[in-house]
mmCIF file of N, CA and C and ligand atoms in Angstrom:
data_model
loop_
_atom_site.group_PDB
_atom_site.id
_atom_site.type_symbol
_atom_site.label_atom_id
_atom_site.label_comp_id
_atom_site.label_asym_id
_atom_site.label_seq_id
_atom_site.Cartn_x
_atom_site.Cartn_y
_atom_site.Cartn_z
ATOM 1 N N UNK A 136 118.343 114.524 263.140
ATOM 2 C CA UNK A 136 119.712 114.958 263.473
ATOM 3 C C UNK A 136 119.824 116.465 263.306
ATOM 4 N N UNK A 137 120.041 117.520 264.455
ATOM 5 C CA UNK A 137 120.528 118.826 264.596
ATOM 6 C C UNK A 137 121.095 119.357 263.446
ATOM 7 N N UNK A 138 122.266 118.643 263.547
ATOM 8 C CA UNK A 138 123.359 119.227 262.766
ATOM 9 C C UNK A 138 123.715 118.471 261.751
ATOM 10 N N UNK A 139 122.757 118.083 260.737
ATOM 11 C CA UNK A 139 123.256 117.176 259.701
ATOM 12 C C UNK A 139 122.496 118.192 258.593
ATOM 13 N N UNK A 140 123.405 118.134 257.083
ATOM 14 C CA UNK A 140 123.153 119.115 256.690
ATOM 15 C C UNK A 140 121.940 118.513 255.335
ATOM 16 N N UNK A 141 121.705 117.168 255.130
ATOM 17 C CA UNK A 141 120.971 116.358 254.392
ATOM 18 C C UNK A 141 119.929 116.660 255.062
ATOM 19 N N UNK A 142 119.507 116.209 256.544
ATOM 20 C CA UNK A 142 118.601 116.538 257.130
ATOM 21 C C UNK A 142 117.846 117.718 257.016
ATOM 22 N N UNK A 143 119.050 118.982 256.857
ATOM 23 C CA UNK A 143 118.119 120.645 256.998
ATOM 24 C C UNK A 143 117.781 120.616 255.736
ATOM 25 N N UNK A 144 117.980 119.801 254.364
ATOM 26 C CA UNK A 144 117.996 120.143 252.858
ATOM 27 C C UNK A 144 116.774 119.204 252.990
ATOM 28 N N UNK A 145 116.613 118.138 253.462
ATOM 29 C CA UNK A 145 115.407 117.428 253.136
ATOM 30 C C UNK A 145 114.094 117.987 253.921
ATOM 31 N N UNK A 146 114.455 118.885 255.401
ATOM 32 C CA UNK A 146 113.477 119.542 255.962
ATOM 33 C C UNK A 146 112.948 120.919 255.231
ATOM 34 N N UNK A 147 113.932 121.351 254.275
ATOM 35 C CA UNK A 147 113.715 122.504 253.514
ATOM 36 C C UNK A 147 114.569 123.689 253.913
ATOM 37 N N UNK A 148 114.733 123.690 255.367
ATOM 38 C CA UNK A 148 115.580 124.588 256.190
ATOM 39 C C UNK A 148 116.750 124.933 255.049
ATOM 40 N N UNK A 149 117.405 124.542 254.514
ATOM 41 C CA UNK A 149 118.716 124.843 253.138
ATOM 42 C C UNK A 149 117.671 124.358 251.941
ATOM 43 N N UNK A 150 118.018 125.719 251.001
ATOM 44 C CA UNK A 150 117.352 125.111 249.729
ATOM 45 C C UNK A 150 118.186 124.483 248.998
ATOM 46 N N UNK A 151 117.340 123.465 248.174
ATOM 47 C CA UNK A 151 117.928 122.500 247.439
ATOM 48 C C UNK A 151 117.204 122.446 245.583
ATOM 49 N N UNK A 152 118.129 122.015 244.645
ATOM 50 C CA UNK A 152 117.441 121.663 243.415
ATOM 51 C C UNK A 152 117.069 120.563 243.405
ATOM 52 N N UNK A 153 115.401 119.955 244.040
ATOM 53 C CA UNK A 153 115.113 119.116 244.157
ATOM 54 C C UNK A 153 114.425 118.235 242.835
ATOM 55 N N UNK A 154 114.649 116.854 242.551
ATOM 56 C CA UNK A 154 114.811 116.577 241.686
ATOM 57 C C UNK A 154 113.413 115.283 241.734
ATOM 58 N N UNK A 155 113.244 114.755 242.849
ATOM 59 C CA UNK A 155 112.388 113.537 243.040
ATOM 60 C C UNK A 155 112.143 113.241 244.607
ATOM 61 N N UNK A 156 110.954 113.287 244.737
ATOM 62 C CA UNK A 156 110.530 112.983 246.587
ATOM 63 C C UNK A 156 109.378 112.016 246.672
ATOM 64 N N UNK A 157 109.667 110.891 247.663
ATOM 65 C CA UNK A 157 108.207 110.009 247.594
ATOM 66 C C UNK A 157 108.411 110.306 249.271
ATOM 67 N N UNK A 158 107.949 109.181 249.877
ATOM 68 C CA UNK A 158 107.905 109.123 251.204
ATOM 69 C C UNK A 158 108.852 108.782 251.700
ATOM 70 N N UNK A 159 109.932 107.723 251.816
ATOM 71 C CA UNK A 159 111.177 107.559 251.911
ATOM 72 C C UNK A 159 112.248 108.239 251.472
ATOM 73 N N UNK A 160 112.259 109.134 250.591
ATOM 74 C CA UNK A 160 113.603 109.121 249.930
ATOM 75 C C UNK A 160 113.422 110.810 249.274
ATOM 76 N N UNK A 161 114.441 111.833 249.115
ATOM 77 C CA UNK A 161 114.351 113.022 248.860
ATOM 78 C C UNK A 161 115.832 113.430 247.635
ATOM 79 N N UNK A 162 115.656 113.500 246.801
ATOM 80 C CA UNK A 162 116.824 113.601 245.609
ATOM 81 C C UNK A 162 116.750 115.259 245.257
ATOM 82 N N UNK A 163 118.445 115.583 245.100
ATOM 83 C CA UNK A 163 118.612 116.957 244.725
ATOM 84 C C UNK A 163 120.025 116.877 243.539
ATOM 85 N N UNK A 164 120.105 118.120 243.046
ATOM 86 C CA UNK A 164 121.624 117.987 242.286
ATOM 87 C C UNK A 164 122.390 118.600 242.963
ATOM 88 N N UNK A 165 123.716 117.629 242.948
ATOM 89 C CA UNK A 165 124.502 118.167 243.936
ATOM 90 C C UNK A 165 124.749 119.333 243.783
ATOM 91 N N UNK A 166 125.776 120.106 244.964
ATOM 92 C CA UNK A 166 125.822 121.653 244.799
ATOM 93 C C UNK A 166 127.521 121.990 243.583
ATOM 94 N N UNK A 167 128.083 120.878 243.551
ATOM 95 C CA UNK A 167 129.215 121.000 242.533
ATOM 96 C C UNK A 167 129.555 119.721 242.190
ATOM 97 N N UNK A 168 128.977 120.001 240.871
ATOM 98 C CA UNK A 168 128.449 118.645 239.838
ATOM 99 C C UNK A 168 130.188 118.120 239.704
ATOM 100 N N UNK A 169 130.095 116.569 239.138
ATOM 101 C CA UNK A 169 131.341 116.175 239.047
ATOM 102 C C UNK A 169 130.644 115.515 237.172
ATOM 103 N N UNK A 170 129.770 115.491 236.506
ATOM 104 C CA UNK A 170 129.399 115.364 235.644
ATOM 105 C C UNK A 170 128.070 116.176 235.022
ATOM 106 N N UNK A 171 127.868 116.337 234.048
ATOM 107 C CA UNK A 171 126.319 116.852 233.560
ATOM 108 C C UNK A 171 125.516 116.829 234.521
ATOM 109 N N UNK A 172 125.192 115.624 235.048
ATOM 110 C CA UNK A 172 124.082 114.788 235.559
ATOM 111 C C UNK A 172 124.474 114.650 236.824
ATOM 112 N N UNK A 173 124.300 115.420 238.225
ATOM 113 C CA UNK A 173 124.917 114.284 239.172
ATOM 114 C C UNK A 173 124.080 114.963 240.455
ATOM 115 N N UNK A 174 123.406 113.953 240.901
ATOM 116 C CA UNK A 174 122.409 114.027 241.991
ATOM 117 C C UNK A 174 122.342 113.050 242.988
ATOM 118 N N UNK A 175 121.611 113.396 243.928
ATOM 119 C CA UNK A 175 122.300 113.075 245.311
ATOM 120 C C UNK A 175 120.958 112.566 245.736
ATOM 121 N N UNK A 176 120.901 111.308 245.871
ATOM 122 C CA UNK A 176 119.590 110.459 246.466
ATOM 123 C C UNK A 176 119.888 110.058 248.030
ATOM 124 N N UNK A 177 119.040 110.399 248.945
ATOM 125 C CA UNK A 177 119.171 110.601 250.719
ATOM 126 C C UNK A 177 117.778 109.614 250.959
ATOM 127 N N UNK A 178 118.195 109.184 252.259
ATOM 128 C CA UNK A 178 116.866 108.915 252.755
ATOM 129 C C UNK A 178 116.259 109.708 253.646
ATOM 130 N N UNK A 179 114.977 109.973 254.092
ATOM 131 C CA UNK A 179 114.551 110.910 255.127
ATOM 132 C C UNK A 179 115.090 110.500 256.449
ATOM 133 N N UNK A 180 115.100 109.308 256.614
ATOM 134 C CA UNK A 180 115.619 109.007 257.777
ATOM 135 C C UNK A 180 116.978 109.319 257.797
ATOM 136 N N UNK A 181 117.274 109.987 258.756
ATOM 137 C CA UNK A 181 119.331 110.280 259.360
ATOM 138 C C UNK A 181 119.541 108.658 259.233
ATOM 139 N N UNK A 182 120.185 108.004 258.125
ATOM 140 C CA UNK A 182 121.577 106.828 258.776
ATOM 141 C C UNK A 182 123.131 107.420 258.313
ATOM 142 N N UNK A 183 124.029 107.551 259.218
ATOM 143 C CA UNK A 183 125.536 107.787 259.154
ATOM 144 C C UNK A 183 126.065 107.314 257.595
ATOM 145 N N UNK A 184 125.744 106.309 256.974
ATOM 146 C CA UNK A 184 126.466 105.964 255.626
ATOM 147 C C UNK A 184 126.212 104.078 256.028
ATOM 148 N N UNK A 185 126.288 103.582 254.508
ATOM 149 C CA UNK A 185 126.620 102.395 254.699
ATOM 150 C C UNK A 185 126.825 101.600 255.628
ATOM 151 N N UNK A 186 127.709 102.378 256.334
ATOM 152 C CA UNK A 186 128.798 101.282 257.528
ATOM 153 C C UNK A 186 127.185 101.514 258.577
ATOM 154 N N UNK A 187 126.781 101.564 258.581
ATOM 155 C CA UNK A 187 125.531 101.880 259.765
ATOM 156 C C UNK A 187 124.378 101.004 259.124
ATOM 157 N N UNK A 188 124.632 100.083 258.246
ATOM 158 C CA UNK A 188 123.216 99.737 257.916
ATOM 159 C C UNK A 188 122.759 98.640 258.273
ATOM 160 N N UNK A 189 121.585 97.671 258.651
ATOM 161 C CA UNK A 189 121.306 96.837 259.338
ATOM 162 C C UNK A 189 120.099 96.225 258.705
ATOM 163 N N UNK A 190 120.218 95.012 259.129
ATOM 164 C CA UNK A 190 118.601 94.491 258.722
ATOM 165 C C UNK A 190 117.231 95.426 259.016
ATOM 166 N N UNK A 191 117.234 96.206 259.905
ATOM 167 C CA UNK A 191 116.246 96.835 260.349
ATOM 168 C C UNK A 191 116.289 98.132 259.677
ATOM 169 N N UNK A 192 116.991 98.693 259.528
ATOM 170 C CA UNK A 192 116.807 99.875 258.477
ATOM 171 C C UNK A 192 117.214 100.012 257.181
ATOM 172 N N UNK A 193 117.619 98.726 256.823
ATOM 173 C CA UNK A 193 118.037 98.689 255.369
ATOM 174 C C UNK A 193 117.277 99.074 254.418
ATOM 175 N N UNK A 194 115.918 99.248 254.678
ATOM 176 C CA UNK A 194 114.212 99.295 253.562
ATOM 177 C C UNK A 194 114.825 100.942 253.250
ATOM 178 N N UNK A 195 115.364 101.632 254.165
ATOM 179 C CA UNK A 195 115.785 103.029 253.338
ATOM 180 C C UNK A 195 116.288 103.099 252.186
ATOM 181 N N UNK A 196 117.878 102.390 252.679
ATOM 182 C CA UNK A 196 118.787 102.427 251.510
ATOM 183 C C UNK A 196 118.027 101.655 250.449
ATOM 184 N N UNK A 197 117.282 100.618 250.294
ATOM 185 C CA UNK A 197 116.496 99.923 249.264
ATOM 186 C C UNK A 197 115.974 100.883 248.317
ATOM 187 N N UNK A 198 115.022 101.919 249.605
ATOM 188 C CA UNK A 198 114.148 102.649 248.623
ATOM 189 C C UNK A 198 114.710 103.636 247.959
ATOM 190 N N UNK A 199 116.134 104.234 248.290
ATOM 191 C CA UNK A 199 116.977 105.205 247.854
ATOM 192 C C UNK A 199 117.334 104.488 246.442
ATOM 193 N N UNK A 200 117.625 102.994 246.269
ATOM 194 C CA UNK A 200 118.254 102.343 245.178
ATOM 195 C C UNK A 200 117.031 102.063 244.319
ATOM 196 N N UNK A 201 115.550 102.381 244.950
ATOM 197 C CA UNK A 201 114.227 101.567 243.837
ATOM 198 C C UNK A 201 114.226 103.642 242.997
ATOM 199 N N UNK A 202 114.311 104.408 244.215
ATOM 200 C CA UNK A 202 114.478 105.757 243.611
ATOM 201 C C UNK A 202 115.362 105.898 241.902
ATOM 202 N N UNK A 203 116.481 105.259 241.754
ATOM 203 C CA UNK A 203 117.383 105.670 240.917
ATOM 204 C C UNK A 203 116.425 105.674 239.687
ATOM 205 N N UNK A 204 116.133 104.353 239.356
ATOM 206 C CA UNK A 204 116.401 104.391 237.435
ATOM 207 C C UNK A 204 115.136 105.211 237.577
ATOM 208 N N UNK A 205 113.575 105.212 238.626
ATOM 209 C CA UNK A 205 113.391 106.384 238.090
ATOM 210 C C UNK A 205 113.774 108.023 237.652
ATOM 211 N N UNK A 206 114.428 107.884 238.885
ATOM 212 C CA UNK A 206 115.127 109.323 238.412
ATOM 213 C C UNK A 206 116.036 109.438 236.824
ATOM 214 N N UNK A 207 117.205 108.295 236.946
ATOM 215 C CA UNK A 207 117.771 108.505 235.983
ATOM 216 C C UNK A 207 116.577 108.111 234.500
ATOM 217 N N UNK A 208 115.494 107.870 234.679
ATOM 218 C CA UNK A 208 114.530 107.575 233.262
ATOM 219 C C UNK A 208 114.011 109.038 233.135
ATOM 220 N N UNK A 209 113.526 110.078 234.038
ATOM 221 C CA UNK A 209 113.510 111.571 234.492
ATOM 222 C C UNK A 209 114.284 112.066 233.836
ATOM 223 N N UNK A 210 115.658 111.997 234.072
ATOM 224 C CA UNK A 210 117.189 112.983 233.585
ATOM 225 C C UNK A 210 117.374 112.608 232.224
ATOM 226 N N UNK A 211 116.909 111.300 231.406
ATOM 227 C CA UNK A 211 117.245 110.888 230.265
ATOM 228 C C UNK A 211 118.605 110.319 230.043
ATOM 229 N N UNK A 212 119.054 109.551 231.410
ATOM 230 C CA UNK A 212 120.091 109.170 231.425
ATOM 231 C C UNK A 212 120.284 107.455 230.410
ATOM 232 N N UNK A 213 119.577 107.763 229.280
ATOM 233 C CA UNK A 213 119.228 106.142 228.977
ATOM 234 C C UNK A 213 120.648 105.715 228.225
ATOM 235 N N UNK A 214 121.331 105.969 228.304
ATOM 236 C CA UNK A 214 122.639 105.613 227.787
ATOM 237 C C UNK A 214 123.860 104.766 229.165
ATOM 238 N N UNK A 215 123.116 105.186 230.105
ATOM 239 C CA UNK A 215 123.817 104.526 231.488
ATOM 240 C C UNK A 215 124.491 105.829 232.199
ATOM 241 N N UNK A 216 124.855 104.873 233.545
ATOM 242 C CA UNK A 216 125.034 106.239 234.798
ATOM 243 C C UNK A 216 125.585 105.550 235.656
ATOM 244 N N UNK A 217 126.459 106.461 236.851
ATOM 245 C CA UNK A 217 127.333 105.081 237.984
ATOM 246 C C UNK A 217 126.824 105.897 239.263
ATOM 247 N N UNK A 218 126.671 105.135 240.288
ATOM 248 C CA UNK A 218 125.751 104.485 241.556
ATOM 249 C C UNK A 218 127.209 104.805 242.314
ATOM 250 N N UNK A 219 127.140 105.941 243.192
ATOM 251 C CA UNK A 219 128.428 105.743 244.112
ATOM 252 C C UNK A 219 128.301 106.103 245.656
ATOM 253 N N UNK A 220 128.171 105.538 246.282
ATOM 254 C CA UNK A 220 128.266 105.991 248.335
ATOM 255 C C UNK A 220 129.228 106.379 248.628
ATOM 256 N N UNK A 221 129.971 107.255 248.867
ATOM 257 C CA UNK A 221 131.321 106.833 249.968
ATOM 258 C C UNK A 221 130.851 106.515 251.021
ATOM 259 N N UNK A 222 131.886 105.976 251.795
ATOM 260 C CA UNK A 222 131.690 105.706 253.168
ATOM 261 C C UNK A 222 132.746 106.225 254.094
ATOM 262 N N UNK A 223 132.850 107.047 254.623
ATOM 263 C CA UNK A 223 134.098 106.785 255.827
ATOM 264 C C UNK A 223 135.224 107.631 254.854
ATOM 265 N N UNK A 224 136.314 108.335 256.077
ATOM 266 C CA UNK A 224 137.390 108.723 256.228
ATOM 267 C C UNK A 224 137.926 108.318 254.654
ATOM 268 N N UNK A 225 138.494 106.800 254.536
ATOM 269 C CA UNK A 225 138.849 105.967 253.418
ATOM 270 C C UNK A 225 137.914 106.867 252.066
ATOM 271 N N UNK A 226 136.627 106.381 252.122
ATOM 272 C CA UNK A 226 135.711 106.429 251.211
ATOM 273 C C UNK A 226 135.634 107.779 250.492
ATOM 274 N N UNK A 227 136.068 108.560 251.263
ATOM 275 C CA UNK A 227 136.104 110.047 250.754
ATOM 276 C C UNK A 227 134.423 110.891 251.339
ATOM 277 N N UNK A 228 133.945 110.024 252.490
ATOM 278 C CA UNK A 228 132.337 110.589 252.437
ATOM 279 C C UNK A 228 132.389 111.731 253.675
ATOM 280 N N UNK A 229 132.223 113.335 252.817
ATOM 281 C CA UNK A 229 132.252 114.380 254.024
ATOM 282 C C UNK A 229 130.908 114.969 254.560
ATOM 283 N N UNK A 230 130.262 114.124 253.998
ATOM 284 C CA UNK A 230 128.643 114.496 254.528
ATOM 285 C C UNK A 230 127.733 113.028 255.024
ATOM 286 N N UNK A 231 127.893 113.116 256.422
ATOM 287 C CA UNK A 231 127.505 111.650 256.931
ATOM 288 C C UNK A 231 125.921 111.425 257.483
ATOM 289 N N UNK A 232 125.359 111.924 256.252
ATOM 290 C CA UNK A 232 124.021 111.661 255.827
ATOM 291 C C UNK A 232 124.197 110.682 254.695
ATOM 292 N N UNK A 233 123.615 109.128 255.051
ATOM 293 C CA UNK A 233 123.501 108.671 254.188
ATOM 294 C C UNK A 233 123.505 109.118 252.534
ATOM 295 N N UNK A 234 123.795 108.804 251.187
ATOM 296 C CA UNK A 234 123.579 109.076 250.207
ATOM 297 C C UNK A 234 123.722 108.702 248.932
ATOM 298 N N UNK A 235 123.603 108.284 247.969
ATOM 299 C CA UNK A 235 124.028 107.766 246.724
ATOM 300 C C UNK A 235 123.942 108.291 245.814
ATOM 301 N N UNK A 236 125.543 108.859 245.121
ATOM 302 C CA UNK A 236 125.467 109.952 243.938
ATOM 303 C C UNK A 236 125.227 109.417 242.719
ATOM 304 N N UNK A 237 124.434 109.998 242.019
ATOM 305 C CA UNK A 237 123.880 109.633 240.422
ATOM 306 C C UNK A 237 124.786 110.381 239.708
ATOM 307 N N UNK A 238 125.525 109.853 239.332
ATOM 308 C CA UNK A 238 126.095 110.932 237.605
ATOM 309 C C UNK A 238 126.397 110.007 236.573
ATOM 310 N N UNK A 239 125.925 111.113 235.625
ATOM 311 C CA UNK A 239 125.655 110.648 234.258
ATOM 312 C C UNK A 239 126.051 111.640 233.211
ATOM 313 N N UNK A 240 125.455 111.390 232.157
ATOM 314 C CA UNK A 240 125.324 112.373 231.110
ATOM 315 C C UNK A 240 126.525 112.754 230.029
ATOM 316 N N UNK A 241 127.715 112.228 230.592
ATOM 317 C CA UNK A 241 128.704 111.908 229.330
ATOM 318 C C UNK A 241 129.351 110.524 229.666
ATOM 319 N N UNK A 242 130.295 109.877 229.091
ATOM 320 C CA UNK A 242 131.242 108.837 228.978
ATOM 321 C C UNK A 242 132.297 109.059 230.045
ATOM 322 N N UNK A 243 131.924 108.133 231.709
ATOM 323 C CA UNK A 243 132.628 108.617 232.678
ATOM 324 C C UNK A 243 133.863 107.599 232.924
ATOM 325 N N UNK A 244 135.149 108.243 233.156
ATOM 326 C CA UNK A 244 135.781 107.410 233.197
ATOM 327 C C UNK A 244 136.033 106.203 233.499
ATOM 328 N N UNK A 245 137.176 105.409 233.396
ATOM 329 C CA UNK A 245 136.955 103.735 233.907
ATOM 330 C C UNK A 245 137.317 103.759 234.826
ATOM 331 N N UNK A 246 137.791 104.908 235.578
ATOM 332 C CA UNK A 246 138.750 104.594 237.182
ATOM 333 C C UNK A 246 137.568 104.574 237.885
ATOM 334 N N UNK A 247 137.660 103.474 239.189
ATOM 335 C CA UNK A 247 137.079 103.893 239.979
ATOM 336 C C UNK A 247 137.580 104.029 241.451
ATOM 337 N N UNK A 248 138.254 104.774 241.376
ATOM 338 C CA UNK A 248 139.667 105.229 242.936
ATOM 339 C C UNK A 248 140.382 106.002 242.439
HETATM 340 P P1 LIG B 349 130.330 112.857 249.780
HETATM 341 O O1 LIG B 349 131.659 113.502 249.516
HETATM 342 O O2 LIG B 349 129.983 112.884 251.257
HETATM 343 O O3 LIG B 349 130.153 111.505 249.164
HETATM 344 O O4 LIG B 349 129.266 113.743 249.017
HETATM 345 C C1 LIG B 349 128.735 114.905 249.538
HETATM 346 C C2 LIG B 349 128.263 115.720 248.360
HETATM 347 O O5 LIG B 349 127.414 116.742 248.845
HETATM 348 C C3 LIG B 349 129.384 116.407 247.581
HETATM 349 O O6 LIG B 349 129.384 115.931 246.239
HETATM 350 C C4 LIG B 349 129.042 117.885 247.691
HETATM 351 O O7 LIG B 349 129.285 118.595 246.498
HETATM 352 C C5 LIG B 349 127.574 117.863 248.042
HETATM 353 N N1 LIG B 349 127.134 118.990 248.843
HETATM 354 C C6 LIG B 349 127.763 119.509 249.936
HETATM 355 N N2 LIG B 349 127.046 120.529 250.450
HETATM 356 C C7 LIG B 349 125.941 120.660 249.657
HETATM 357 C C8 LIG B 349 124.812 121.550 249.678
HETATM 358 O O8 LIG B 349 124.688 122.436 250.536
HETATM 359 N N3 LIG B 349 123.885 121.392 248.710
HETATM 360 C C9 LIG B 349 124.004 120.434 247.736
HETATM 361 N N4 LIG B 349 123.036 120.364 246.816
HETATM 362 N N5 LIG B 349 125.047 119.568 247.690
HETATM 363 C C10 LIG B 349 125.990 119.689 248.640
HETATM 364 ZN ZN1 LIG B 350 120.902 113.561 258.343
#
């Protein structure tokens, strides 16, 4: 994807604080943390978010979710951490490169909305 900005960060084109890369999957900290800890797990492949996912490309988002606890075992998040996508308009998601934010690192609130 041209103009997707996950895409130019995982091609290198935008630098990133990269945090964890296998073959599927490319993790950075976001650029304005909402906790200590909060990083942004992508897949290499462009999918739009959630609402786009299918039997056939689901092995991304999988490997984005087998990515986490290593990462969070990396960050020393062993006290626990929350798993969040937006999706969509609703969802609050302004970057429609797939993604799943990691934050951690203090006692995060109970709201979740
Ligand atoms: P969303 O709101 O789509 O769920 O999350 C997008 C996230 O990307 C936001 O938390 C935002 O701070 C982060 N972000 C936006 N632009 C950049 C960037 O250029 N670099 C990094 N590292 N994070 C970014
Ligand atoms: Zn993309």
């Amino acid at each position: 994807m041209e103009d997707c900005l996950f895409c130019k960060i995982i091609a290198g084109e935008i630098p990133s604080q990269h945090v964890y890369e296998d073959n599927w999957v490319y993790a950075f900290r976001d650029i304005n943390p909402q906790a200590p800890t909060h990083i942004l797990v992508v897949p290499k492949e462009h999918i739009s978010s959630l609402a786009e996912l299918t039997p056939a490309n689901s092995v991304h988002a999988v490997k984005c979710l087998e990515a986490v606890p290593i990462i969070a075992e990396n960050e020393g998040l062993s006290n626990g951490y929350r798993v969040i996508s937006n999706v969509g308009e609703d969802g609050g998601q302004t970057v429609k490169h797939l993604h799943f934010h990691i934050l951690g690192g203090r006692k995060l609130t109970e709201e979740m909305a």
